[in-house]
Coordinates of C-alpha atoms and ligand atoms in Angstrom, one line a residue:
M26 CA 48.0 32.5 -76.3
G27 CA 45.0 32.4 -74.0
K28 CA 44.7 34.6 -71.0
K29 CA 46.1 33.1 -67.8
P30 CA 43.7 32.6 -64.9
F31 CA 44.1 35.2 -62.2
E32 CA 45.9 34.0 -59.1
R33 CA 45.5 36.1 -56.0
P34 CA 48.9 37.2 -54.8
V35 CA 49.9 36.4 -51.2
I36 CA 52.4 38.5 -49.3
T37 CA 54.2 36.4 -46.9
K38 CA 55.3 38.2 -43.8
I39 CA 58.3 36.5 -42.4
N40 CA 58.9 37.5 -38.8
A41 CA 62.4 38.2 -37.7
G42 CA 61.2 38.6 -34.1
M43 CA 60.1 41.4 -31.9
P44 CA 62.8 43.0 -29.8
A45 CA 62.8 41.3 -26.4
K46 CA 65.0 42.1 -23.4
F47 CA 67.8 39.9 -24.9
G48 CA 67.6 41.3 -28.4
L49 CA 65.8 40.6 -31.6
Q50 CA 64.1 37.2 -32.0
I51 CA 61.3 34.9 -30.9
R52 CA 63.3 31.8 -30.3
H53 CA 61.8 28.3 -30.5
D54 CA 64.7 26.3 -29.4
P55 CA 64.3 22.9 -30.9
I56 CA 63.9 19.8 -28.8
T57 CA 66.0 17.1 -30.6
D58 CA 66.2 14.6 -27.7
I59 CA 64.4 13.8 -24.5
D60 CA 66.7 12.7 -21.7
G61 CA 69.4 12.0 -24.2
V62 CA 67.3 9.8 -26.5
P63 CA 67.1 11.3 -30.0
L64 CA 63.5 12.3 -30.8
Q65 CA 63.6 10.9 -34.4
S66 CA 64.8 7.5 -33.3
L67 CA 62.0 7.3 -30.7
M68 CA 59.4 8.0 -33.5
D69 CA 61.1 5.6 -36.0
Q70 CA 60.8 2.9 -33.4
Y71 CA 57.5 3.6 -31.7
G72 CA 55.6 5.6 -34.3
S73 CA 54.3 9.1 -34.7
P74 CA 52.6 10.6 -32.9
L75 CA 54.0 9.4 -29.6
F76 CA 53.7 10.3 -26.0
V77 CA 57.0 10.3 -24.2
Y78 CA 57.5 10.5 -20.4
S79 CA 60.7 11.3 -18.5
E80 CA 61.0 9.2 -15.3
K81 CA 63.8 11.5 -14.2
T82 CA 61.5 14.6 -14.4
I83 CA 58.7 12.8 -12.6
R84 CA 60.9 11.9 -9.7
Q85 CA 62.7 15.2 -9.6
T86 CA 59.4 17.1 -9.5
Y87 CA 58.0 14.9 -6.8
I88 CA 61.1 15.3 -4.6
E89 CA 61.0 19.1 -5.1
A90 CA 57.3 19.2 -4.1
Y91 CA 57.7 17.0 -1.1
R92 CA 60.8 18.9 0.1
A93 CA 58.9 22.2 -0.2
F94 CA 56.3 21.0 2.3
S95 CA 58.3 18.6 4.5
S96 CA 60.9 21.2 5.2
R97 CA 58.2 23.5 6.7
Y98 CA 55.9 21.0 8.3
P99 CA 56.7 17.8 10.3
N100 CA 54.1 15.5 8.9
V101 CA 53.4 15.6 5.2
L102 CA 52.0 13.1 2.7
L103 CA 51.3 13.3 -1.0
A104 CA 48.6 11.2 -2.6
W105 CA 48.8 10.7 -6.4
S106 CA 45.7 12.0 -8.2
Y107 CA 44.8 9.0 -10.5
K108 CA 42.5 11.0 -12.8
T109 CA 45.4 13.3 -13.7
N110 CA 47.3 10.3 -15.2
Y111 CA 46.5 6.7 -14.4
I112 CA 48.9 4.8 -16.6
N113 CA 50.1 2.2 -14.2
A114 CA 53.8 2.8 -14.7
I115 CA 53.3 6.5 -14.0
C116 CA 51.3 5.8 -10.8
N117 CA 53.9 3.4 -9.6
I118 CA 56.7 5.9 -9.9
F119 CA 54.8 8.1 -7.5
H120 CA 54.0 5.2 -5.3
Q121 CA 57.7 4.2 -5.2
E122 CA 58.5 7.8 -4.1
G123 CA 56.1 7.3 -1.2
A124 CA 52.8 8.7 -2.6
W125 CA 49.5 7.2 -1.6
A126 CA 46.6 7.0 -4.1
E127 CA 43.8 9.5 -4.5
V128 CA 40.9 8.2 -6.6
V129 CA 37.5 9.5 -7.7
S130 CA 35.7 6.4 -9.0
G131 CA 35.3 2.7 -8.4
F132 CA 37.4 2.0 -11.5
E133 CA 40.3 4.2 -10.3
Y134 CA 40.0 2.6 -6.8
R135 CA 40.4 -0.9 -8.2
K136 CA 43.3 0.3 -10.5
A137 CA 45.1 1.5 -7.4
L138 CA 44.5 -1.8 -5.6
K139 CA 45.9 -3.7 -8.6
N140 CA 48.9 -1.5 -8.6
G141 CA 49.6 -2.9 -5.1
V142 CA 48.6 0.1 -3.1
N143 CA 47.5 -0.9 0.4
G144 CA 43.8 -0.3 0.9
G145 CA 44.6 1.9 3.9
H146 CA 46.6 4.2 1.7
I147 CA 43.8 5.0 -0.8
I148 CA 41.9 8.2 -0.5
F149 CA 38.5 7.8 -2.0
N150 CA 37.1 11.1 -3.3
G151 CA 34.4 12.0 -5.7
P152 CA 30.6 12.6 -5.8
Y153 CA 29.7 9.1 -6.8
K154 CA 30.7 5.9 -5.0
S155 CA 28.4 2.9 -5.6
T156 CA 27.3 0.6 -2.7
D157 CA 29.8 -2.0 -3.9
D158 CA 32.6 0.6 -4.0
L159 CA 31.8 1.7 -0.5
I160 CA 31.7 -1.8 0.9
L161 CA 35.0 -2.6 -0.7
A162 CA 36.6 0.7 0.6
I163 CA 35.2 0.1 4.2
N164 CA 36.6 -3.5 4.2
N165 CA 40.0 -2.2 3.0
E166 CA 40.0 0.5 5.6
S167 CA 40.4 3.2 3.0
L168 CA 39.8 6.8 3.7
I169 CA 36.4 7.7 2.4
H170 CA 35.8 11.4 1.8
I171 CA 32.1 12.2 2.0
D172 CA 30.7 14.5 -0.7
H173 CA 27.0 14.9 0.3
F174 CA 24.5 13.9 3.0
D175 CA 23.0 11.1 0.8
E176 CA 26.4 9.5 0.8
L177 CA 26.8 10.0 4.5
Y178 CA 23.4 8.2 5.0
D179 CA 24.5 5.4 2.6
I180 CA 27.7 4.9 4.6
I181 CA 25.8 4.8 7.9
E182 CA 23.3 2.3 6.5
I183 CA 26.0 0.1 5.0
S184 CA 28.1 0.2 8.1
K185 CA 25.3 -1.3 10.2
S186 CA 25.9 -4.7 8.6
M187 CA 29.7 -4.5 8.6
E188 CA 32.2 -5.3 11.2
K189 CA 34.6 -2.6 10.3
K190 CA 34.1 1.0 11.3
P191 CA 34.3 3.2 8.2
K192 CA 37.1 5.8 8.2
V193 CA 35.6 9.0 6.9
A194 CA 36.5 12.6 6.2
V195 CA 34.3 15.4 5.1
R196 CA 34.9 17.3 1.9
V197 CA 34.5 21.0 2.5
N198 CA 33.9 23.7 -0.1
M199 CA 34.2 27.4 0.7
D200 CA 34.6 31.0 -0.5
I201 CA 38.3 31.5 -1.1
G202 CA 38.0 34.6 -3.1
I203 CA 37.9 32.9 -6.6
Y204 CA 34.6 33.2 -8.5
P205 CA 32.6 31.4 -9.6
A206 CA 33.3 29.4 -6.4
W207 CA 33.4 25.6 -6.6
D208 CA 30.5 24.8 -4.4
R209 CA 29.2 21.6 -6.1
F210 CA 31.6 19.2 -4.3
G211 CA 31.3 18.6 -0.6
F212 CA 29.7 20.6 2.2
N213 CA 29.8 24.3 2.3
Y214 CA 31.8 26.1 5.0
E215 CA 30.1 29.5 5.1
N216 CA 26.5 28.3 5.4
G217 CA 27.3 25.9 8.2
E218 CA 26.7 22.7 6.3
A219 CA 30.2 21.4 6.8
W220 CA 30.0 21.9 10.5
D221 CA 26.6 20.2 10.5
A222 CA 28.0 17.2 8.7
L223 CA 30.9 16.9 11.1
N224 CA 28.5 17.1 14.1
R225 CA 26.3 14.3 12.7
I226 CA 29.3 12.1 12.1
M227 CA 30.6 12.8 15.7
H228 CA 27.2 11.9 17.2
Y229 CA 27.1 8.7 15.3
E230 CA 29.5 6.3 16.9
N231 CA 29.8 3.8 14.1
L232 CA 31.9 6.1 12.0
E233 CA 35.5 7.2 12.6
L234 CA 36.1 10.8 11.6
V235 CA 39.7 10.8 10.6
G236 CA 40.2 14.0 8.6
L237 CA 39.0 17.1 6.7
H238 CA 39.3 17.5 3.0
T239 CA 39.1 20.4 0.5
H240 CA 40.0 20.7 -3.2
I241 CA 39.5 24.4 -4.0
G242 CA 39.9 24.2 -7.8
T243 CA 42.5 23.6 -10.4
Y244 CA 45.2 25.6 -12.0
I245 CA 45.0 28.1 -9.1
M246 CA 47.5 30.8 -10.1
S247 CA 47.9 32.5 -6.8
T248 CA 48.7 31.3 -3.4
A249 CA 46.3 33.5 -1.5
P250 CA 43.3 31.2 -1.9
Y251 CA 45.2 28.4 -0.2
K252 CA 45.8 30.7 2.8
V253 CA 42.1 31.3 3.2
A254 CA 41.3 27.6 2.7
S255 CA 43.9 26.5 5.3
K256 CA 42.6 28.8 7.9
K257 CA 39.0 27.6 7.4
M258 CA 40.1 24.0 7.6
A259 CA 42.1 24.7 10.7
D260 CA 39.1 26.4 12.3
L261 CA 36.9 23.3 11.7
A262 CA 39.5 21.1 13.2
I263 CA 39.9 23.3 16.2
G264 CA 36.1 23.4 16.6
L265 CA 36.1 19.6 16.7
A266 CA 38.8 19.6 19.3
R267 CA 37.0 22.1 21.5
K268 CA 33.5 20.6 21.3
F269 CA 34.2 16.9 21.1
N270 CA 37.8 16.7 22.3
H271 CA 38.3 14.9 19.0
H272 CA 41.6 15.4 17.2
I273 CA 41.5 14.7 13.5
Q274 CA 44.4 12.8 12.0
Y275 CA 44.8 14.9 8.9
I276 CA 43.9 17.9 6.9
D277 CA 43.9 17.2 3.2
M278 CA 44.3 20.4 1.1
G279 CA 43.6 18.6 -2.2
G280 CA 45.3 19.6 -5.5
G281 CA 45.0 22.6 -7.8
F282 CA 48.5 24.0 -8.0
A283 CA 49.1 25.4 -11.5
S284 CA 51.6 23.8 -13.8
K285 CA 54.0 25.9 -16.0
N286 CA 51.7 25.8 -19.0
T287 CA 50.3 29.0 -20.3
L288 CA 46.6 29.5 -20.2
K289 CA 44.9 30.7 -23.3
G290 CA 44.9 34.5 -23.3
G291 CA 47.6 34.6 -20.7
Y292 CA 49.9 37.6 -21.2
Y293 CA 53.0 36.2 -19.7
P294 CA 54.1 32.6 -20.1
G295 CA 53.1 30.2 -17.3
S296 CA 56.8 29.4 -16.7
D297 CA 57.2 33.0 -15.5
T298 CA 54.0 33.4 -13.5
T299 CA 53.2 30.1 -11.9
P300 CA 54.0 30.0 -8.1
S301 CA 56.6 27.5 -7.0
F302 CA 55.9 24.6 -4.7
D303 CA 57.7 26.7 -2.0
D304 CA 55.2 29.5 -2.5
Y305 CA 52.2 27.3 -2.2
A306 CA 53.7 25.5 0.8
E307 CA 54.4 28.7 2.6
A308 CA 50.8 29.9 2.1
I309 CA 49.3 26.7 3.5
I310 CA 51.7 25.9 6.3
S311 CA 51.9 29.5 7.7
E312 CA 48.2 29.3 8.4
L313 CA 48.3 25.8 9.9
M314 CA 51.1 26.8 12.1
K315 CA 49.2 29.8 13.3
A316 CA 46.2 27.8 14.3
E317 CA 45.7 26.6 17.8
F318 CA 46.8 23.1 17.4
A319 CA 48.6 21.7 20.4
P320 CA 52.0 20.4 19.3
D321 CA 51.1 16.8 19.9
H322 CA 47.9 17.2 17.9
L323 CA 49.2 18.8 14.8
P324 CA 47.3 17.0 12.0
M325 CA 49.1 15.4 9.1
L326 CA 49.0 17.5 6.0
I327 CA 47.9 15.6 2.9
L328 CA 48.2 17.1 -0.7
E329 CA 46.7 15.6 -3.8
T330 CA 48.6 17.6 -6.3
G331 CA 48.1 16.2 -9.8
R332 CA 48.8 18.7 -12.7
A333 CA 51.8 20.3 -11.2
L334 CA 53.6 17.0 -10.5
I335 CA 53.3 15.5 -14.0
D336 CA 52.7 18.1 -16.7
D337 CA 56.4 18.8 -17.3
A338 CA 57.3 15.2 -17.6
G339 CA 55.1 14.4 -20.6
Y340 CA 55.9 15.3 -24.2
L341 CA 53.8 14.7 -27.4
A342 CA 56.1 14.1 -30.4
G343 CA 54.9 14.0 -33.9
T344 CA 55.3 14.9 -37.6
V345 CA 54.2 17.7 -39.8
I346 CA 51.8 16.3 -42.4
A347 CA 51.4 19.3 -44.6
N348 CA 51.5 23.1 -44.9
K349 CA 48.9 25.2 -46.6
R350 CA 47.6 28.7 -47.0
L351 CA 44.2 29.7 -45.6
A352 CA 41.8 31.8 -47.7
D353 CA 43.2 35.0 -46.2
G354 CA 46.8 33.9 -46.9
Q355 CA 47.7 32.8 -43.4
R356 CA 50.1 29.9 -43.2
A357 CA 48.7 26.7 -41.6
S358 CA 50.5 23.6 -40.6
I359 CA 48.8 20.3 -40.2
L360 CA 50.2 17.9 -37.6
D361 CA 49.6 14.2 -37.1
A362 CA 48.4 14.8 -33.5
G363 CA 45.1 16.5 -32.8
V364 CA 42.9 17.6 -30.0
N365 CA 41.6 14.1 -29.6
L366 CA 45.1 13.4 -28.0
L367 CA 45.5 16.8 -26.5
F368 CA 42.4 17.7 -24.6
T369 CA 44.4 20.4 -22.8
S370 CA 44.7 22.4 -26.0
F371 CA 41.3 23.8 -25.3
W372 CA 42.7 25.5 -22.2
Y373 CA 46.4 26.1 -22.9
D374 CA 48.5 27.8 -25.5
H375 CA 50.8 24.8 -25.7
D376 CA 54.5 25.3 -26.3
I377 CA 55.3 23.6 -29.6
R378 CA 58.9 23.2 -30.7
P379 CA 60.7 22.0 -33.8
G380 CA 62.0 18.5 -33.3
K381 CA 65.2 19.3 -35.3
D382 CA 67.4 22.3 -35.9
V383 CA 65.6 24.8 -38.2
S384 CA 66.1 28.4 -39.1
D385 CA 65.1 31.1 -36.6
Q386 CA 62.6 32.6 -39.0
T387 CA 59.0 32.4 -38.0
E388 CA 55.7 33.2 -39.5
E389 CA 52.3 33.5 -37.9
T390 CA 50.9 30.0 -38.4
A391 CA 47.7 28.3 -37.5
I392 CA 48.4 24.8 -36.2
F393 CA 45.9 22.1 -36.9
G394 CA 45.6 18.4 -36.1
P395 CA 44.7 15.7 -38.5
L396 CA 41.0 15.4 -37.7
C397 CA 38.3 16.2 -40.3
M398 CA 36.6 18.4 -37.7
N399 CA 36.7 22.2 -37.4
I400 CA 37.5 22.1 -33.7
D401 CA 40.8 20.4 -34.3
V402 CA 43.0 23.5 -33.6
I403 CA 46.1 23.2 -31.5
R404 CA 47.1 26.8 -31.8
K405 CA 44.9 29.3 -33.6
S406 CA 47.8 31.6 -34.5
T407 CA 51.4 31.5 -33.2
A408 CA 54.8 32.7 -34.5
F409 CA 56.1 29.3 -35.6
P410 CA 59.3 28.2 -37.4
L411 CA 58.9 27.2 -41.0
L412 CA 58.7 23.4 -40.6
K413 CA 58.3 21.3 -43.7
K414 CA 56.2 18.2 -44.4
G415 CA 57.9 15.3 -42.6
D416 CA 59.6 17.5 -40.0
P417 CA 59.3 16.4 -36.4
F418 CA 57.8 18.6 -33.7
V419 CA 57.4 18.3 -29.9
I420 CA 54.7 19.7 -27.7
K421 CA 55.9 20.3 -24.2
R422 CA 54.1 19.8 -20.9
V423 CA 51.3 17.5 -21.8
G424 CA 51.7 15.0 -18.9
A425 CA 48.5 16.1 -17.0
Y426 CA 45.1 14.9 -18.0
N427 CA 45.8 14.2 -21.7
N428 CA 46.3 10.4 -21.3
T429 CA 43.1 10.2 -19.3
Q430 CA 40.9 12.5 -21.2
W431 CA 42.1 11.6 -24.7
L432 CA 39.4 10.4 -27.1
Q433 CA 39.4 7.5 -29.5
F434 CA 37.9 9.7 -32.3
I435 CA 38.7 9.4 -36.0
T436 CA 42.3 8.2 -35.2
M437 CA 43.5 5.6 -32.8
R438 CA 45.4 6.4 -29.6
P439 CA 49.2 6.0 -30.1
N440 CA 52.0 4.4 -28.0
V441 CA 53.1 5.9 -24.8
V442 CA 56.7 5.4 -23.8
L443 CA 58.7 6.0 -20.7
I444 CA 62.4 6.9 -20.7
D445 CA 63.9 5.4 -17.4
L446 CA 66.7 6.8 -15.4
K447 CA 69.3 5.0 -17.4
G448 CA 67.9 6.2 -20.7
K449 CA 66.2 2.9 -21.6
V450 CA 62.9 3.3 -23.4
H451 CA 59.8 1.2 -22.3
I452 CA 56.4 1.1 -23.9
I453 CA 54.0 1.8 -21.0
R454 CA 50.8 1.9 -23.0
E455 CA 50.5 0.2 -26.3
K456 CA 48.9 1.9 -29.3
E457 CA 45.3 0.9 -30.1
T458 CA 44.5 -0.9 -33.3
L459 CA 41.4 -1.7 -35.3
E460 CA 41.2 -5.0 -33.4
T461 CA 41.3 -3.2 -30.0
L462 CA 38.1 -1.4 -31.0
N463 CA 36.4 -4.3 -32.8
Q464 CA 36.9 -6.5 -29.7
H465 CA 34.2 -4.6 -28.0
E466 CA 31.7 -4.7 -30.8
Y467 CA 29.1 -7.3 -31.8
T468 CA 27.4 -7.4 -35.2
P469 CA 24.1 -9.3 -35.1
D470 CA 23.9 -12.2 -37.5
H471 CA 21.4 -10.5 -39.8
L472 CA 23.9 -7.6 -40.2
Q473 CA 27.0 -9.8 -40.9
V474 CA 26.5 -9.7 -44.7
I475 CA 26.2 -6.4 -46.5
Ligands
PLP508 C1 41.4 16.3 -9.8 C2 41.6 16.3 -8.3 C3 42.9 16.5 -7.8 C4 44.1 16.9 -8.6 O1 43.9 18.2 -9.1 P1 45.1 19.0 -9.8 O2 44.4 20.3 -10.1 O3 45.5 18.3 -11.0 O4 46.2 19.2 -8.9 C5 43.0 16.4 -6.4 N1 42.0 16.1 -5.6 C6 40.7 15.9 -6.1 C7 39.6 15.6 -5.2 C8 40.5 16.0 -7.5 O5 39.3 15.9 -8.0

């Protein structure tokens, strides 16, 4: 009998859980259904992986956010941030709830128009608006938020040959105590550039200055920066009232509220640390109320909250493809959904749950996607239940930015479905196929035959 080859032993550490306040155990409660629709049946019908949205959660979150602000301030408006998620069905849920559209490109602008949003209810942000975009927006009486002086001069130039007076606001950036400061968008407050821009607009009678805008950052985990920003915005508005007797119609505080996702390296889960809509509202509105606005000139408060309104409503369901051991013995699971579908996995420690009842035992596991690329890591190491090949999983809170920043890379983008208030399932974006891609390609005659 020959000598058997040596196999390196692997000691598997099964984790029964660290003691927590409620006892022993790291629990990963399975998600077996979404709004009452069984997960496995969704994937059987629409494929795996699959994005699933809950209309109920979207509407509830919107109402919660709107109530937090409107109960404290008489005149509040939300504008849906298209780049956060511009699947038409999702946008239209927000529009039905009363949200205007907030867009940052000509493409998004036209998408909002096609969704039936009145041109006057579109806020046009962003550092690049083409001449065609500006002409369209001026004709539609949209709210154009100016990003830099060159854009201001463009608008002045274009407006000379137009009958309509452009409705403009100035985007302001400022020191809010978070560093590095976002100073690349808009005009700076501290160095006087914002005030300079406002003065130029006021001295040019062909423009109508309707508002002030700021968007201080994204995933802002504390409410204090909003207090600072609101005060500075109010100061500018009061300055305009004093100098020009001009009362702006609105102050737009942008977006940036954190969702309940957990940032990489976060010690506590985001669900425990993220401020509530009430907290953010209190910070912003207490400053606006303190400012010297006369009651009949209190500006409307606009918010462009994206992430915090949609993250919770989106799920990514999928299937475990395989389990393996890495060279050091660590367990690894390969999923059929990778970072090409989940751009936010570069920032968040996503909450991944079993899609069916499994044992409470966990083991430190690396969670990979299906791509043949080293970057395709959903979680580098997390205590994860022992799912087997073929088992379903669900990643929670993926509604923000993933369906706009996803890549067609190595695999094709899958179906996106919406569960409506009655539990009925609708495809809201169909999966891509080889034909989808080939439609956009041309192979010259001399390359047809290989
Ligand atoms: C992206 C963006 C938003 C939405 O930001 P969130 O952080 O998702 O709330 C709002 N306003 C502007 C101008 C943006 O660019």
